[in-house]
Backbone as numpy.savetxt, mean C-alpha at the origin, in Angstrom:
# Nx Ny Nz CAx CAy CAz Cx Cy Cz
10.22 -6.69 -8.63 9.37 -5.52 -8.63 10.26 -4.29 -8.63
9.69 -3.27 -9.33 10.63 -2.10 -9.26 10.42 -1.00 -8.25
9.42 -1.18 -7.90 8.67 -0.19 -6.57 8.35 -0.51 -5.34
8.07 -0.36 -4.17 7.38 -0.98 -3.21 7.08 0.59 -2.61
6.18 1.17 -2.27 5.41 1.84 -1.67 5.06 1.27 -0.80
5.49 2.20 1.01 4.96 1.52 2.07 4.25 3.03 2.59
3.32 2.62 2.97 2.49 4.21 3.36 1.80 3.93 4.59
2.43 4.57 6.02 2.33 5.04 7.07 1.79 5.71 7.75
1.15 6.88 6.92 0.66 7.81 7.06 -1.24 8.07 5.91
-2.14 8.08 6.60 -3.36 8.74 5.45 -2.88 9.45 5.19
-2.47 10.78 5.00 -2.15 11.93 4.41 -1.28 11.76 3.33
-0.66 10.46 2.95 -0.07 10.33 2.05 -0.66 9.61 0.60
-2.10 9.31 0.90 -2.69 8.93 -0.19 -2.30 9.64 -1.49
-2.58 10.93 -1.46 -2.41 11.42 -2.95 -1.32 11.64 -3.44
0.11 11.46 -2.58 1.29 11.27 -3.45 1.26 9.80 -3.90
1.23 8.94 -3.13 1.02 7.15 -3.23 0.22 7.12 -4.39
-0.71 7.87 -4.88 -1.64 7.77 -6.24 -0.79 8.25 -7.15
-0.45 9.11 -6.94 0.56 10.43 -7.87 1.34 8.93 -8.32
2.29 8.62 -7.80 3.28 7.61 -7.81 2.30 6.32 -8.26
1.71 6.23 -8.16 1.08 4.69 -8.99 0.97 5.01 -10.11
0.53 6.28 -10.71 -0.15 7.13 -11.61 0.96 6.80 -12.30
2.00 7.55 -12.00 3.42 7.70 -12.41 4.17 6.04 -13.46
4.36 5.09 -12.01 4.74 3.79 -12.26 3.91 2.90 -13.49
2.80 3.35 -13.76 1.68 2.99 -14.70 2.25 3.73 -16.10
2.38 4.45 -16.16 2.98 5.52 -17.28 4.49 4.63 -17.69
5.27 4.34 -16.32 6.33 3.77 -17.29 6.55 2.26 -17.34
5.22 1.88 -17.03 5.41 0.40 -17.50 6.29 0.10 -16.05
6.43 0.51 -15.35 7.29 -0.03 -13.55 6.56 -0.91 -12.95
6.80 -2.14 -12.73 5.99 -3.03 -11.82 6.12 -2.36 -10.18
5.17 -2.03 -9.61 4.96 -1.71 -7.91 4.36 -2.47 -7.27
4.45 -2.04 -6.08 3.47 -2.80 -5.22 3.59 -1.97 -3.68
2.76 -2.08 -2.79 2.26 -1.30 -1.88 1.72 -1.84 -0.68
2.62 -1.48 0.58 2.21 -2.01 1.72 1.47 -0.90 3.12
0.44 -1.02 3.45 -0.35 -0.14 4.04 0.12 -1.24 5.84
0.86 0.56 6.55 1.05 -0.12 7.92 0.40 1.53 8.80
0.67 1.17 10.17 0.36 2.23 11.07 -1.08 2.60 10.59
-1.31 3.99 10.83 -2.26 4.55 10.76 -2.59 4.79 8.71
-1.16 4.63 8.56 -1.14 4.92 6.89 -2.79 3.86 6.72
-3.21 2.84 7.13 -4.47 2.08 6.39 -5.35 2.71 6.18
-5.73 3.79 7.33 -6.92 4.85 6.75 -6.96 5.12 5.76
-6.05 5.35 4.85 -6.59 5.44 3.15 -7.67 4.47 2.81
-7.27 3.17 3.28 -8.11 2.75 2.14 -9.27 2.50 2.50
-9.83 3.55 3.19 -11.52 3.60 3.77 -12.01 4.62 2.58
-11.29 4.96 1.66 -11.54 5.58 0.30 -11.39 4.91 -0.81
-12.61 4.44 -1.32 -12.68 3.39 -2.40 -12.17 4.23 -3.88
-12.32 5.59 -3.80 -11.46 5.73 -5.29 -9.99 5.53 -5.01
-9.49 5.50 -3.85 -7.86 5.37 -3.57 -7.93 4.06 -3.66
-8.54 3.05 -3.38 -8.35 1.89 -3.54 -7.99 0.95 -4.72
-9.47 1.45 -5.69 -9.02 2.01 -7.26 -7.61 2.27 -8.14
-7.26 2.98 -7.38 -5.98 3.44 -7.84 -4.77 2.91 -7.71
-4.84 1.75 -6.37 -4.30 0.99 -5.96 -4.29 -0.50 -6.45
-5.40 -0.72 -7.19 -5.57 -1.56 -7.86 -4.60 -2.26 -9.04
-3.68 -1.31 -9.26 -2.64 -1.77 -10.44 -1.32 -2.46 -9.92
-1.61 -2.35 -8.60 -0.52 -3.05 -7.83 -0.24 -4.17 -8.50
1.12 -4.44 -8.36 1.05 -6.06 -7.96 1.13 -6.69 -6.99
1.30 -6.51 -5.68 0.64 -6.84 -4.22 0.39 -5.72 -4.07
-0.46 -5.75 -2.81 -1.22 -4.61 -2.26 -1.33 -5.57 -0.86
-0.76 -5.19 0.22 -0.96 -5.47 1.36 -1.41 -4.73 2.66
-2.10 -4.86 3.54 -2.28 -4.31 4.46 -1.83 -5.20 6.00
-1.25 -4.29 6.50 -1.04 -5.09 7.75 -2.34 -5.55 8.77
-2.11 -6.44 9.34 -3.49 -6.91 9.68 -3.83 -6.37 10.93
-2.48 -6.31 11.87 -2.45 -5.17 13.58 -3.09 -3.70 13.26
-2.03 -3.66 12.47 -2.79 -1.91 11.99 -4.30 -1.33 11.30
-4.64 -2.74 11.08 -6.12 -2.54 10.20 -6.65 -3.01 11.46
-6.90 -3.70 12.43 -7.18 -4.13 13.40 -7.70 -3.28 14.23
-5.88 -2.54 14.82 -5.77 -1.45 15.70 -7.05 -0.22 15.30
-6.55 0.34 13.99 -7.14 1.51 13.49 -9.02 1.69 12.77
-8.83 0.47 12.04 -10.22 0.29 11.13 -11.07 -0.72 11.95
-11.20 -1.54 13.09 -11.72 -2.33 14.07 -12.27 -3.05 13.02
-13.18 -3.99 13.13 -14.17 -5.03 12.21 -14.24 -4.75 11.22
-13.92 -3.84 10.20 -14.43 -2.91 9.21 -13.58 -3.74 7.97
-14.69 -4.40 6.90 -13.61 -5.73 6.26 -12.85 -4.62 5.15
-11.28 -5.50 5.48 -10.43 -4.87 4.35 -10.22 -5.33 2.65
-10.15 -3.98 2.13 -10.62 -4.11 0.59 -9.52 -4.78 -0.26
-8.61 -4.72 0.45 -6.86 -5.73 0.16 -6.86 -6.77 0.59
-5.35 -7.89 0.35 -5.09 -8.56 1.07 -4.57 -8.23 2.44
-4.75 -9.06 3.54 -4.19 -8.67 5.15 -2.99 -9.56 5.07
-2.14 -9.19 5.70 -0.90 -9.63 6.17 -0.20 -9.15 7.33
1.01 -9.34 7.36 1.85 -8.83 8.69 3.15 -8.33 8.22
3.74 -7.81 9.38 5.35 -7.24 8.90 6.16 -8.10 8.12
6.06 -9.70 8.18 6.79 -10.36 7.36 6.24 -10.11 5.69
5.22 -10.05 5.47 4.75 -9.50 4.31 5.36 -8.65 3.59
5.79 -7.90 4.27 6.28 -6.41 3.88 7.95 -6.52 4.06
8.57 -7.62 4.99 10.19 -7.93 4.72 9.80 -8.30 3.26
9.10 -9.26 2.88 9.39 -9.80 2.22 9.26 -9.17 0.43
8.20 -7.90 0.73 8.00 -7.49 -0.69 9.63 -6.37 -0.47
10.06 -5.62 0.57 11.48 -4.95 0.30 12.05 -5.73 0.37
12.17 -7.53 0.12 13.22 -7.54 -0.70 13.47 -8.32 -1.90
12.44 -7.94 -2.40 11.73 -7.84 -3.98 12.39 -6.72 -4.33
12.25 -5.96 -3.75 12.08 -4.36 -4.21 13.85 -4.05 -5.04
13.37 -3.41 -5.97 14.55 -2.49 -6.37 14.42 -0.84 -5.48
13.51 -0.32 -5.58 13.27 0.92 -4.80 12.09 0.65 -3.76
12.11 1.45 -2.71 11.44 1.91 -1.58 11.03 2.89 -1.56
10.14 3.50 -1.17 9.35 4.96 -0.98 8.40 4.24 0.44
8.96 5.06 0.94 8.32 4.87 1.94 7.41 6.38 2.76
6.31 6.57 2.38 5.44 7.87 2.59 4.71 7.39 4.57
């Protein structure tokens, strides 16, 4: 994979789109791991959308837990090993 987007933060949705937007344009395989509070994005189904071109798309399962309670997630759930494991796939990191 040439990307891995890990997003930490909601407020970082619209660069994380910007950047999918982007990676789509040059033909870049990505992929995207939602930890901390970053999961609140995807309680926004057009961000989800957008997220859709991933090639994984993970969410941590503590942090969707912690933050979004019962509320079913629109990704796959996983854990921090998830996310060792897509950085080290990764050629680049962005980590928002």
């Amino acid at each position: 994979m040439d990307i891995l987007i890990i997003i930490s933060n909601p407020q970082a949705a619209l660069i994380a789109q910007s950047l999918a937007a982007a990676a789509k344009r040059a033909k870049a395989s990505w992929s995207v791991f939602f930890t901390n509070d970053g999961v609140k994005a995807l309680g926004d189904e057009a961000f989800v959308t957008a997220m859709s071109g991933a090639q994984d798309a993970v969410s941590c399962h503590e942090s969707w837990r912690a933050h979004m309670g019962d509320m079913p997630c629109p990704i796959t759930q996983g854990s921090q090993t998830d996310n060792s494991a897509l950085v080290a796939k990764a050629v680049r990191i962005i980590s928002l």
